[in-house]
Every structure is written in structure tokens, then in C-alpha cells.
């Protein structure tokens, strides 16, 4: 097992296998690969799945709020929304209260897709081979790391 970076001698400090960022990157790529296979059955990509998760959970939302939930800017989010709309899963409409705001809502097909998507987390869990308790602990740890890095980034 690799030592934590604070315990490494200087000559090992910059080793690739000592970098937490690389471990997270490799895990993210592995997750994306599994999601790609699983989501192919639903006809959506991983980023589109994230948008759908927000809408299934929150209901209709302005584009800006979806971006806040996903930590995505409108330049990244807009193409995702266009493809979901072309697939008939969402609709985008100008807000009657504020013409500058676009509200995104599920279509009937988008709402129906939720029933199929319920299996996605179960399949991901099975693919990890880890017990739910370990994944819950990892999730909590990653949330803390994300918050700490967000705070550190805001300071810098």
C-alpha cells in the first residue's frame, strides 16, 4: 500500500502512485466506463444521466439551478440539454416570470425513464464489489474532501 504523501521522503513525493488526484482520476475513469455500458441501455450518456437525476429529484428547474446542482457552467450544460430535448426526454421553455430564464422540465418519456434508471445505482454497486457501508463511507469522505478543496480554492 502507498504511504500518505505527508509521510513520503522528498524523492517519492512526486511519484504518480502517491498522488490522490491521480487515484481519483483513475477511479472516475473506471466509473465512467461502467456507467457508459449501463447507460447505453437507457440511451443516455453519463452527463445526461446527471441532468436527469436532478430533474427526477427536483422537478422543473431553471437552467441556472441545474448548473448549480451539477457544478457546471451554462456553456457545458446547454449542449447536454439540447441533446436531451432532441431525444424527447426534456423540454426547455422561457420562464413566464423572467424571459431571460429558461426552465427545464421532464417530458412524459423523461419521467418514464426514471423507472428504468432505478437499476443503475444497483448495477454500479454490484460492479464495485464493495458493501454499501464502505461506499457510504467513501461518499462521505469525498464530500469532505470536495468541501475542503472548494474552500481552499476560494481562498486562493
Short mmCIF file of N, CA and C in Angstrom, two decimals:
data_model
loop_
_atom_site.label_atom_id
_atom_site.label_comp_id
_atom_site.label_asym_id
_atom_site.label_seq_id
_atom_site.Cartn_x
_atom_site.Cartn_y
_atom_site.Cartn_z
N UNK A 1 0.85 -1.19 0.00
CA UNK A 1 0.00 0.00 0.00
C UNK A 1 0.88 1.24 0.00
N UNK A 2 0.48 2.27 -0.68
CA UNK A 2 1.24 3.50 -0.80
C UNK A 2 1.09 4.33 0.47
N UNK A 3 2.21 4.92 0.90
CA UNK A 3 2.17 5.78 2.08
C UNK A 3 1.47 7.09 1.76
N UNK A 4 0.80 7.70 2.77
CA UNK A 4 0.22 9.03 2.54
C UNK A 4 1.33 10.02 2.16
N UNK A 5 1.01 10.99 1.31
CA UNK A 5 2.03 11.93 0.84
C UNK A 5 2.81 12.63 1.94
N UNK A 6 2.21 12.90 3.10
CA UNK A 6 2.93 13.60 4.16
C UNK A 6 4.03 12.76 4.78
N UNK A 7 3.99 11.43 4.58
CA UNK A 7 5.00 10.54 5.15
C UNK A 7 6.06 10.14 4.14
N UNK A 8 6.01 10.69 2.95
CA UNK A 8 6.93 10.30 1.90
C UNK A 8 8.23 11.08 1.97
N UNK A 9 9.34 10.41 1.67
CA UNK A 9 10.59 11.17 1.52
C UNK A 9 10.49 12.04 0.26
N UNK A 10 11.30 13.08 0.22
CA UNK A 10 11.24 14.02 -0.90
C UNK A 10 11.32 13.34 -2.26
N UNK A 11 12.18 12.31 -2.39
CA UNK A 11 12.34 11.68 -3.71
C UNK A 11 11.09 10.93 -4.17
N UNK A 12 10.19 10.59 -3.24
CA UNK A 12 8.96 9.87 -3.60
C UNK A 12 7.73 10.78 -3.65
N UNK A 13 7.90 12.01 -3.22
CA UNK A 13 6.75 12.90 -3.08
C UNK A 13 6.00 13.15 -4.38
N UNK A 14 6.73 13.14 -5.49
CA UNK A 14 6.10 13.40 -6.79
C UNK A 14 5.87 12.14 -7.61
N UNK A 15 5.90 10.99 -6.97
CA UNK A 15 5.60 9.74 -7.68
C UNK A 15 4.11 9.73 -8.05
N UNK A 16 3.81 9.27 -9.25
CA UNK A 16 2.44 9.23 -9.72
C UNK A 16 1.54 8.43 -8.79
N UNK A 17 2.02 7.27 -8.33
CA UNK A 17 1.17 6.43 -7.49
C UNK A 17 0.98 6.98 -6.07
N UNK A 18 1.61 8.10 -5.77
CA UNK A 18 1.42 8.77 -4.48
C UNK A 18 0.39 9.89 -4.54
N UNK A 19 -0.09 10.20 -5.73
CA UNK A 19 -0.97 11.35 -5.93
C UNK A 19 -2.44 10.95 -5.75
N UNK A 20 -3.10 11.54 -4.77
CA UNK A 20 -4.53 11.27 -4.57
C UNK A 20 -5.34 11.74 -5.78
N UNK A 21 -4.91 12.83 -6.40
CA UNK A 21 -5.64 13.32 -7.57
C UNK A 21 -5.64 12.29 -8.69
N UNK A 22 -4.54 11.56 -8.84
CA UNK A 22 -4.49 10.55 -9.89
C UNK A 22 -5.36 9.35 -9.52
N UNK A 23 -5.37 8.97 -8.25
CA UNK A 23 -6.24 7.88 -7.81
C UNK A 23 -7.70 8.23 -8.07
N UNK A 24 -8.09 9.47 -7.77
CA UNK A 24 -9.46 9.91 -8.03
C UNK A 24 -9.75 9.94 -9.52
N UNK A 25 -8.78 10.40 -10.29
CA UNK A 25 -8.94 10.45 -11.75
C UNK A 25 -9.13 9.04 -12.32
N UNK A 26 -8.30 8.10 -11.87
CA UNK A 26 -8.40 6.72 -12.36
C UNK A 26 -9.73 6.10 -11.95
N UNK A 27 -10.17 6.36 -10.71
CA UNK A 27 -11.46 5.84 -10.25
C UNK A 27 -12.61 6.45 -11.06
N UNK A 28 -12.51 7.74 -11.34
CA UNK A 28 -13.53 8.42 -12.12
C UNK A 28 -13.63 7.83 -13.53
N UNK A 29 -12.49 7.58 -14.14
CA UNK A 29 -12.49 6.98 -15.48
C UNK A 29 -13.08 5.58 -15.45
N UNK A 30 -12.76 4.82 -14.40
CA UNK A 30 -13.31 3.47 -14.28
C UNK A 30 -14.83 3.52 -14.10
N UNK A 31 -15.29 4.44 -13.24
CA UNK A 31 -16.74 4.61 -13.07
C UNK A 31 -17.40 5.00 -14.38
N UNK A 32 -16.80 5.95 -15.09
CA UNK A 32 -17.37 6.39 -16.37
C UNK A 32 -17.49 5.25 -17.36
N UNK A 33 -16.50 4.36 -17.37
CA UNK A 33 -16.56 3.21 -18.26
C UNK A 33 -17.73 2.30 -17.94
N UNK A 34 -17.95 2.05 -16.66
CA UNK A 34 -19.07 1.20 -16.24
C UNK A 34 -20.40 1.90 -16.53
N UNK A 35 -20.47 3.18 -16.20
CA UNK A 35 -21.69 3.95 -16.49
C UNK A 35 -22.00 3.94 -17.99
N UNK A 36 -20.97 4.07 -18.82
CA UNK A 36 -21.18 4.10 -20.27
C UNK A 36 -21.91 2.83 -20.72
N UNK A 37 -21.47 1.69 -20.22
CA UNK A 37 -22.09 0.42 -20.59
C UNK A 37 -23.53 0.34 -20.06
N UNK A 38 -23.71 0.69 -18.80
CA UNK A 38 -25.03 0.58 -18.17
C UNK A 38 -26.03 1.57 -18.80
N UNK A 39 -25.57 2.80 -19.03
CA UNK A 39 -26.49 3.83 -19.54
C UNK A 39 -26.79 3.67 -21.02
N UNK A 40 -25.99 2.87 -21.71
CA UNK A 40 -26.26 2.62 -23.13
C UNK A 40 -27.67 2.05 -23.29
N UNK A 41 -28.08 1.21 -22.35
CA UNK A 41 -29.43 0.63 -22.39
C UNK A 41 -30.53 1.69 -22.27
N UNK A 42 -30.21 2.79 -21.59
CA UNK A 42 -31.18 3.87 -21.42
C UNK A 42 -31.11 4.89 -22.55
N UNK A 43 -30.05 4.81 -23.34
CA UNK A 43 -29.90 5.73 -24.46
C UNK A 43 -29.41 7.11 -24.06
N UNK A 44 -28.74 7.20 -22.91
CA UNK A 44 -28.20 8.49 -22.46
C UNK A 44 -26.75 8.32 -22.02
N UNK A 45 -26.04 9.43 -21.98
CA UNK A 45 -24.66 9.45 -21.52
C UNK A 45 -24.63 9.75 -20.03
N UNK A 46 -23.45 9.60 -19.43
CA UNK A 46 -23.31 9.89 -18.01
C UNK A 46 -23.66 11.35 -17.68
N UNK A 47 -23.14 12.34 -18.40
CA UNK A 47 -23.54 13.72 -18.07
C UNK A 47 -25.05 13.95 -18.23
N UNK A 48 -25.66 13.32 -19.23
CA UNK A 48 -27.11 13.43 -19.39
C UNK A 48 -27.84 12.77 -18.23
N UNK A 49 -27.32 11.65 -17.76
CA UNK A 49 -27.88 10.95 -16.60
C UNK A 49 -27.88 11.87 -15.39
N UNK A 50 -26.80 12.61 -15.19
CA UNK A 50 -26.72 13.54 -14.05
C UNK A 50 -27.81 14.60 -14.13
N UNK A 51 -28.04 15.14 -15.33
CA UNK A 51 -29.11 16.12 -15.52
C UNK A 51 -30.45 15.49 -15.17
N UNK A 52 -30.67 14.28 -15.66
CA UNK A 52 -31.93 13.59 -15.39
C UNK A 52 -32.11 13.33 -13.90
N UNK A 53 -31.04 12.98 -13.20
CA UNK A 53 -31.13 12.77 -11.75
C UNK A 53 -31.62 14.03 -11.05
N UNK A 54 -31.08 15.17 -11.44
CA UNK A 54 -31.50 16.44 -10.84
C UNK A 54 -32.98 16.68 -11.10
N UNK A 55 -33.42 16.47 -12.33
CA UNK A 55 -34.82 16.72 -12.68
C UNK A 55 -35.76 15.71 -12.02
N UNK A 56 -35.36 14.46 -11.93
CA UNK A 56 -36.20 13.46 -11.24
C UNK A 56 -36.34 13.81 -9.77
N UNK A 57 -35.29 14.35 -9.20
CA UNK A 57 -35.31 14.68 -7.77
C UNK A 57 -36.00 16.02 -7.49
N UNK A 58 -35.71 17.02 -8.31
CA UNK A 58 -36.15 18.38 -8.02
C UNK A 58 -37.38 18.83 -8.80
N UNK A 59 -37.67 18.19 -9.92
CA UNK A 59 -38.74 18.67 -10.79
C UNK A 59 -38.20 19.76 -11.70
N UNK A 60 -39.10 20.49 -12.35
CA UNK A 60 -38.71 21.54 -13.29
C UNK A 60 -37.84 22.58 -12.59
N UNK A 61 -36.78 22.99 -13.28
CA UNK A 61 -35.84 23.97 -12.73
C UNK A 61 -35.30 24.87 -13.83
N UNK A 62 -34.93 26.09 -13.45
CA UNK A 62 -34.20 26.94 -14.40
C UNK A 62 -32.83 26.32 -14.72
N UNK A 63 -32.33 26.59 -15.90
CA UNK A 63 -31.02 26.07 -16.31
C UNK A 63 -29.96 26.43 -15.28
N UNK A 64 -30.01 27.65 -14.78
CA UNK A 64 -29.01 28.10 -13.81
C UNK A 64 -28.97 27.20 -12.57
N UNK A 65 -30.13 26.81 -12.07
CA UNK A 65 -30.21 25.96 -10.87
C UNK A 65 -29.68 24.55 -11.17
N UNK A 66 -29.97 24.04 -12.36
CA UNK A 66 -29.43 22.73 -12.72
C UNK A 66 -27.90 22.80 -12.73
N UNK A 67 -27.37 23.86 -13.31
CA UNK A 67 -25.93 24.07 -13.33
C UNK A 67 -25.34 24.14 -11.93
N UNK A 68 -26.03 24.79 -11.01
CA UNK A 68 -25.56 24.86 -9.62
C UNK A 68 -25.52 23.48 -8.99
N UNK A 69 -26.56 22.69 -9.20
CA UNK A 69 -26.59 21.34 -8.65
C UNK A 69 -25.44 20.49 -9.18
N UNK A 70 -25.15 20.62 -10.46
CA UNK A 70 -24.14 19.78 -11.11
C UNK A 70 -22.76 20.41 -11.15
N UNK A 71 -22.65 21.65 -10.69
CA UNK A 71 -21.40 22.39 -10.72
C UNK A 71 -20.88 22.52 -12.16
N UNK A 72 -21.82 22.86 -13.06
CA UNK A 72 -21.50 23.04 -14.47
C UNK A 72 -21.90 24.44 -14.92
N UNK A 73 -21.12 25.02 -15.81
CA UNK A 73 -21.50 26.33 -16.36
C UNK A 73 -22.47 26.12 -17.52
N UNK A 74 -23.13 27.18 -17.92
CA UNK A 74 -24.16 27.07 -18.96
C UNK A 74 -23.57 26.63 -20.31
N UNK A 75 -22.31 26.97 -20.57
CA UNK A 75 -21.68 26.56 -21.82
C UNK A 75 -21.51 25.04 -21.92
N UNK A 76 -21.32 24.39 -20.79
CA UNK A 76 -21.22 22.93 -20.75
C UNK A 76 -22.60 22.30 -20.70
N UNK A 77 -23.50 22.93 -19.96
CA UNK A 77 -24.84 22.38 -19.73
C UNK A 77 -25.74 22.49 -20.96
N UNK A 78 -25.67 23.60 -21.67
CA UNK A 78 -26.58 23.82 -22.81
C UNK A 78 -26.55 22.71 -23.86
N UNK A 79 -25.37 22.24 -24.30
CA UNK A 79 -25.37 21.14 -25.28
C UNK A 79 -26.01 19.86 -24.73
N UNK A 80 -25.81 19.59 -23.44
CA UNK A 80 -26.44 18.42 -22.82
C UNK A 80 -27.95 18.53 -22.88
N UNK A 81 -28.44 19.72 -22.56
CA UNK A 81 -29.89 19.94 -22.56
C UNK A 81 -30.45 19.85 -23.98
N UNK A 82 -29.73 20.37 -24.95
CA UNK A 82 -30.19 20.28 -26.34
C UNK A 82 -30.33 18.83 -26.79
N UNK A 83 -29.34 18.00 -26.42
CA UNK A 83 -29.41 16.59 -26.80
C UNK A 83 -30.53 15.86 -26.07
N UNK A 84 -30.75 16.17 -24.81
CA UNK A 84 -31.85 15.55 -24.07
C UNK A 84 -33.20 15.98 -24.64
N UNK A 85 -33.29 17.24 -25.07
CA UNK A 85 -34.52 17.73 -25.69
C UNK A 85 -34.75 17.05 -27.03
N UNK A 86 -33.69 16.90 -27.83
CA UNK A 86 -33.81 16.23 -29.12
C UNK A 86 -34.22 14.76 -28.95
N UNK A 87 -33.82 14.17 -27.82
CA UNK A 87 -34.18 12.77 -27.53
C UNK A 87 -35.61 12.66 -26.98
N UNK A 88 -36.25 13.81 -26.74
CA UNK A 88 -37.62 13.81 -26.25
C UNK A 88 -37.77 13.56 -24.76
N UNK A 89 -36.68 13.77 -24.00
CA UNK A 89 -36.72 13.49 -22.56
C UNK A 89 -37.01 14.73 -21.71
N UNK A 90 -36.68 15.90 -22.24
CA UNK A 90 -36.93 17.15 -21.52
C UNK A 90 -37.52 18.18 -22.48
N UNK A 91 -38.02 19.25 -21.91
CA UNK A 91 -38.42 20.39 -22.72
C UNK A 91 -37.86 21.64 -22.03
N UNK A 92 -37.48 22.60 -22.86
CA UNK A 92 -36.95 23.88 -22.36
C UNK A 92 -37.92 24.96 -22.78
N UNK A 93 -38.31 25.80 -21.83
CA UNK A 93 -39.24 26.89 -22.12
C UNK A 93 -38.81 28.14 -21.36
N UNK A 94 -39.02 29.27 -21.98
CA UNK A 94 -38.75 30.54 -21.31
C UNK A 94 -39.70 30.67 -20.12
N UNK A 95 -39.17 31.18 -19.04
CA UNK A 95 -39.99 31.40 -17.84
C UNK A 95 -40.97 32.54 -18.10
N UNK A 96 -42.25 32.35 -17.77
CA UNK A 96 -43.20 33.45 -17.95
C UNK A 96 -42.91 34.62 -17.00
N UNK A 97 -42.27 34.33 -15.85
CA UNK A 97 -41.94 35.39 -14.88
C UNK A 97 -40.70 36.18 -15.29
N UNK A 98 -39.75 35.50 -15.96
CA UNK A 98 -38.49 36.14 -16.34
C UNK A 98 -38.06 35.58 -17.68
N UNK A 99 -38.25 36.34 -18.74
CA UNK A 99 -37.95 35.89 -20.10
C UNK A 99 -36.48 35.52 -20.31
N UNK A 100 -35.60 36.01 -19.43
CA UNK A 100 -34.18 35.68 -19.55
C UNK A 100 -33.89 34.27 -19.06
N UNK A 101 -34.78 33.71 -18.26
CA UNK A 101 -34.57 32.41 -17.65
C UNK A 101 -35.26 31.31 -18.46
N UNK A 102 -34.56 30.20 -18.64
CA UNK A 102 -35.11 29.03 -19.33
C UNK A 102 -35.35 27.95 -18.28
N UNK A 103 -36.59 27.44 -18.25
CA UNK A 103 -36.96 26.39 -17.30
C UNK A 103 -36.94 25.05 -18.03
N UNK A 104 -36.34 24.07 -17.40
CA UNK A 104 -36.23 22.73 -17.96
C UNK A 104 -37.17 21.82 -17.19
N UNK A 105 -37.97 21.06 -17.91
CA UNK A 105 -38.87 20.10 -17.28
C UNK A 105 -38.83 18.78 -18.02
N UNK A 106 -39.26 17.73 -17.36
CA UNK A 106 -39.30 16.40 -17.95
C UNK A 106 -40.50 16.28 -18.88
N UNK A 107 -40.34 15.55 -19.95
CA UNK A 107 -41.47 15.14 -20.77
C UNK A 107 -42.02 13.85 -20.16
N UNK A 108 -43.08 13.34 -20.71
CA UNK A 108 -43.60 12.05 -20.24
C UNK A 108 -42.55 10.96 -20.38
N UNK A 109 -41.86 10.95 -21.52
CA UNK A 109 -40.81 9.95 -21.74
C UNK A 109 -39.67 10.09 -20.74
N UNK A 110 -39.32 11.34 -20.41
CA UNK A 110 -38.27 11.57 -19.42
C UNK A 110 -38.67 11.09 -18.04
N UNK A 111 -39.92 11.31 -17.67
CA UNK A 111 -40.42 10.84 -16.38
C UNK A 111 -40.47 9.31 -16.35
N UNK A 112 -40.87 8.70 -17.47
CA UNK A 112 -40.95 7.24 -17.54
C UNK A 112 -39.58 6.58 -17.48
N UNK A 113 -38.56 7.26 -17.97
CA UNK A 113 -37.21 6.71 -17.97
C UNK A 113 -36.72 6.44 -16.54
N UNK A 114 -37.25 7.19 -15.59
CA UNK A 114 -36.85 7.03 -14.19
C UNK A 114 -37.03 5.60 -13.72
N UNK A 115 -38.12 4.94 -14.11
CA UNK A 115 -38.39 3.57 -13.68
C UNK A 115 -37.28 2.62 -14.12
N UNK A 116 -36.75 2.83 -15.31
CA UNK A 116 -35.64 2.01 -15.79
C UNK A 116 -34.33 2.39 -15.10
N UNK A 117 -34.16 3.67 -14.81
CA UNK A 117 -32.91 4.16 -14.23
C UNK A 117 -32.71 3.72 -12.79
N UNK A 118 -33.76 3.29 -12.13
CA UNK A 118 -33.63 2.83 -10.74
C UNK A 118 -32.61 1.71 -10.62
N UNK A 119 -32.44 0.95 -11.66
CA UNK A 119 -31.48 -0.16 -11.63
C UNK A 119 -30.03 0.30 -11.77
N UNK A 120 -29.81 1.50 -12.25
CA UNK A 120 -28.44 1.97 -12.49
C UNK A 120 -27.60 1.95 -11.22
N UNK A 121 -28.03 2.58 -10.12
CA UNK A 121 -27.20 2.55 -8.90
C UNK A 121 -26.96 1.13 -8.38
N UNK A 122 -27.96 0.26 -8.52
CA UNK A 122 -27.79 -1.13 -8.08
C UNK A 122 -26.70 -1.83 -8.89
N UNK A 123 -26.70 -1.57 -10.18
CA UNK A 123 -25.69 -2.18 -11.05
C UNK A 123 -24.31 -1.61 -10.77
N UNK A 124 -24.23 -0.32 -10.48
CA UNK A 124 -22.94 0.30 -10.13
C UNK A 124 -22.43 -0.29 -8.82
N UNK A 125 -23.30 -0.40 -7.84
CA UNK A 125 -22.92 -1.00 -6.56
C UNK A 125 -22.37 -2.40 -6.78
N UNK A 126 -23.07 -3.20 -7.57
CA UNK A 126 -22.62 -4.56 -7.84
C UNK A 126 -21.26 -4.55 -8.54
N UNK A 127 -21.05 -3.62 -9.45
CA UNK A 127 -19.79 -3.55 -10.20
C UNK A 127 -18.61 -3.23 -9.29
N UNK A 128 -18.83 -2.46 -8.22
CA UNK A 128 -17.73 -2.11 -7.32
C UNK A 128 -17.30 -3.30 -6.47
N UNK A 129 -18.24 -4.19 -6.19
CA UNK A 129 -17.92 -5.32 -5.33
C UNK A 129 -17.77 -4.93 -3.87
N UNK A 130 -18.13 -3.69 -3.54
CA UNK A 130 -17.98 -3.20 -2.17
C UNK A 130 -19.34 -3.21 -1.45
N UNK A 131 -19.31 -3.40 -0.13
CA UNK A 131 -20.57 -3.29 0.61
C UNK A 131 -21.07 -1.85 0.63
N UNK A 132 -22.37 -1.69 0.78
CA UNK A 132 -22.98 -0.36 0.82
C UNK A 132 -22.33 0.51 1.88
N UNK A 133 -22.01 -0.06 3.03
CA UNK A 133 -21.42 0.73 4.12
C UNK A 133 -20.08 1.34 3.72
N UNK A 134 -19.26 0.58 2.97
CA UNK A 134 -17.97 1.12 2.53
C UNK A 134 -18.16 2.23 1.50
N UNK A 135 -19.10 2.05 0.58
CA UNK A 135 -19.36 3.10 -0.41
C UNK A 135 -19.94 4.34 0.25
N UNK A 136 -20.78 4.16 1.27
CA UNK A 136 -21.33 5.31 2.00
C UNK A 136 -20.21 6.07 2.71
N UNK A 137 -19.28 5.34 3.29
CA UNK A 137 -18.14 5.98 3.96
C UNK A 137 -17.27 6.72 2.95
N UNK A 138 -17.00 6.09 1.81
CA UNK A 138 -16.22 6.74 0.76
C UNK A 138 -16.93 8.00 0.27
N UNK A 139 -18.24 7.91 0.08
CA UNK A 139 -19.04 9.06 -0.35
C UNK A 139 -18.89 10.21 0.63
N UNK A 140 -18.99 9.92 1.91
CA UNK A 140 -18.86 10.97 2.95
C UNK A 140 -17.46 11.57 2.94
N UNK A 141 -16.44 10.73 2.79
CA UNK A 141 -15.07 11.22 2.75
C UNK A 141 -14.84 12.12 1.54
N UNK A 142 -15.35 11.71 0.39
CA UNK A 142 -15.19 12.52 -0.81
C UNK A 142 -15.94 13.85 -0.70
N UNK A 143 -17.09 13.85 -0.04
CA UNK A 143 -17.82 15.10 0.18
C UNK A 143 -16.99 16.05 1.04
N UNK A 144 -16.33 15.51 2.05
CA UNK A 144 -15.47 16.36 2.91
C UNK A 144 -14.27 16.89 2.12
N UNK A 145 -13.66 16.04 1.32
CA UNK A 145 -12.51 16.46 0.51
C UNK A 145 -12.96 17.55 -0.47
N UNK A 146 -14.09 17.35 -1.12
CA UNK A 146 -14.60 18.32 -2.08
C UNK A 146 -14.86 19.66 -1.40
N UNK A 147 -15.48 19.63 -0.22
CA UNK A 147 -15.75 20.87 0.52
C UNK A 147 -14.45 21.56 0.91
N UNK A 148 -13.48 20.80 1.38
CA UNK A 148 -12.21 21.39 1.79
C UNK A 148 -11.49 22.00 0.60
N UNK A 149 -11.47 21.29 -0.52
CA UNK A 149 -10.81 21.82 -1.71
C UNK A 149 -11.54 23.03 -2.27
N UNK A 150 -12.86 23.02 -2.17
CA UNK A 150 -13.64 24.18 -2.60
C UNK A 150 -13.32 25.41 -1.77
N UNK A 151 -13.19 25.20 -0.47
CA UNK A 151 -12.83 26.30 0.44
C UNK A 151 -11.40 26.78 0.16
N UNK A 152 -10.49 25.83 -0.08
CA UNK A 152 -9.10 26.20 -0.37
C UNK A 152 -9.01 26.96 -1.68
N UNK A 153 -9.81 26.54 -2.67
CA UNK A 153 -9.83 27.22 -3.97
C UNK A 153 -10.39 28.62 -3.86
N UNK A 154 -11.36 28.80 -2.97
CA UNK A 154 -11.96 30.13 -2.78
C UNK A 154 -10.96 31.09 -2.13
N UNK A 155 -10.07 30.54 -1.31
CA UNK A 155 -9.06 31.36 -0.65
C UNK A 155 -7.97 31.80 -1.61
N UNK A 156 -7.66 30.89 -2.57
CA UNK A 156 -6.53 31.14 -3.48
C UNK A 156 -6.93 32.02 -4.54
#
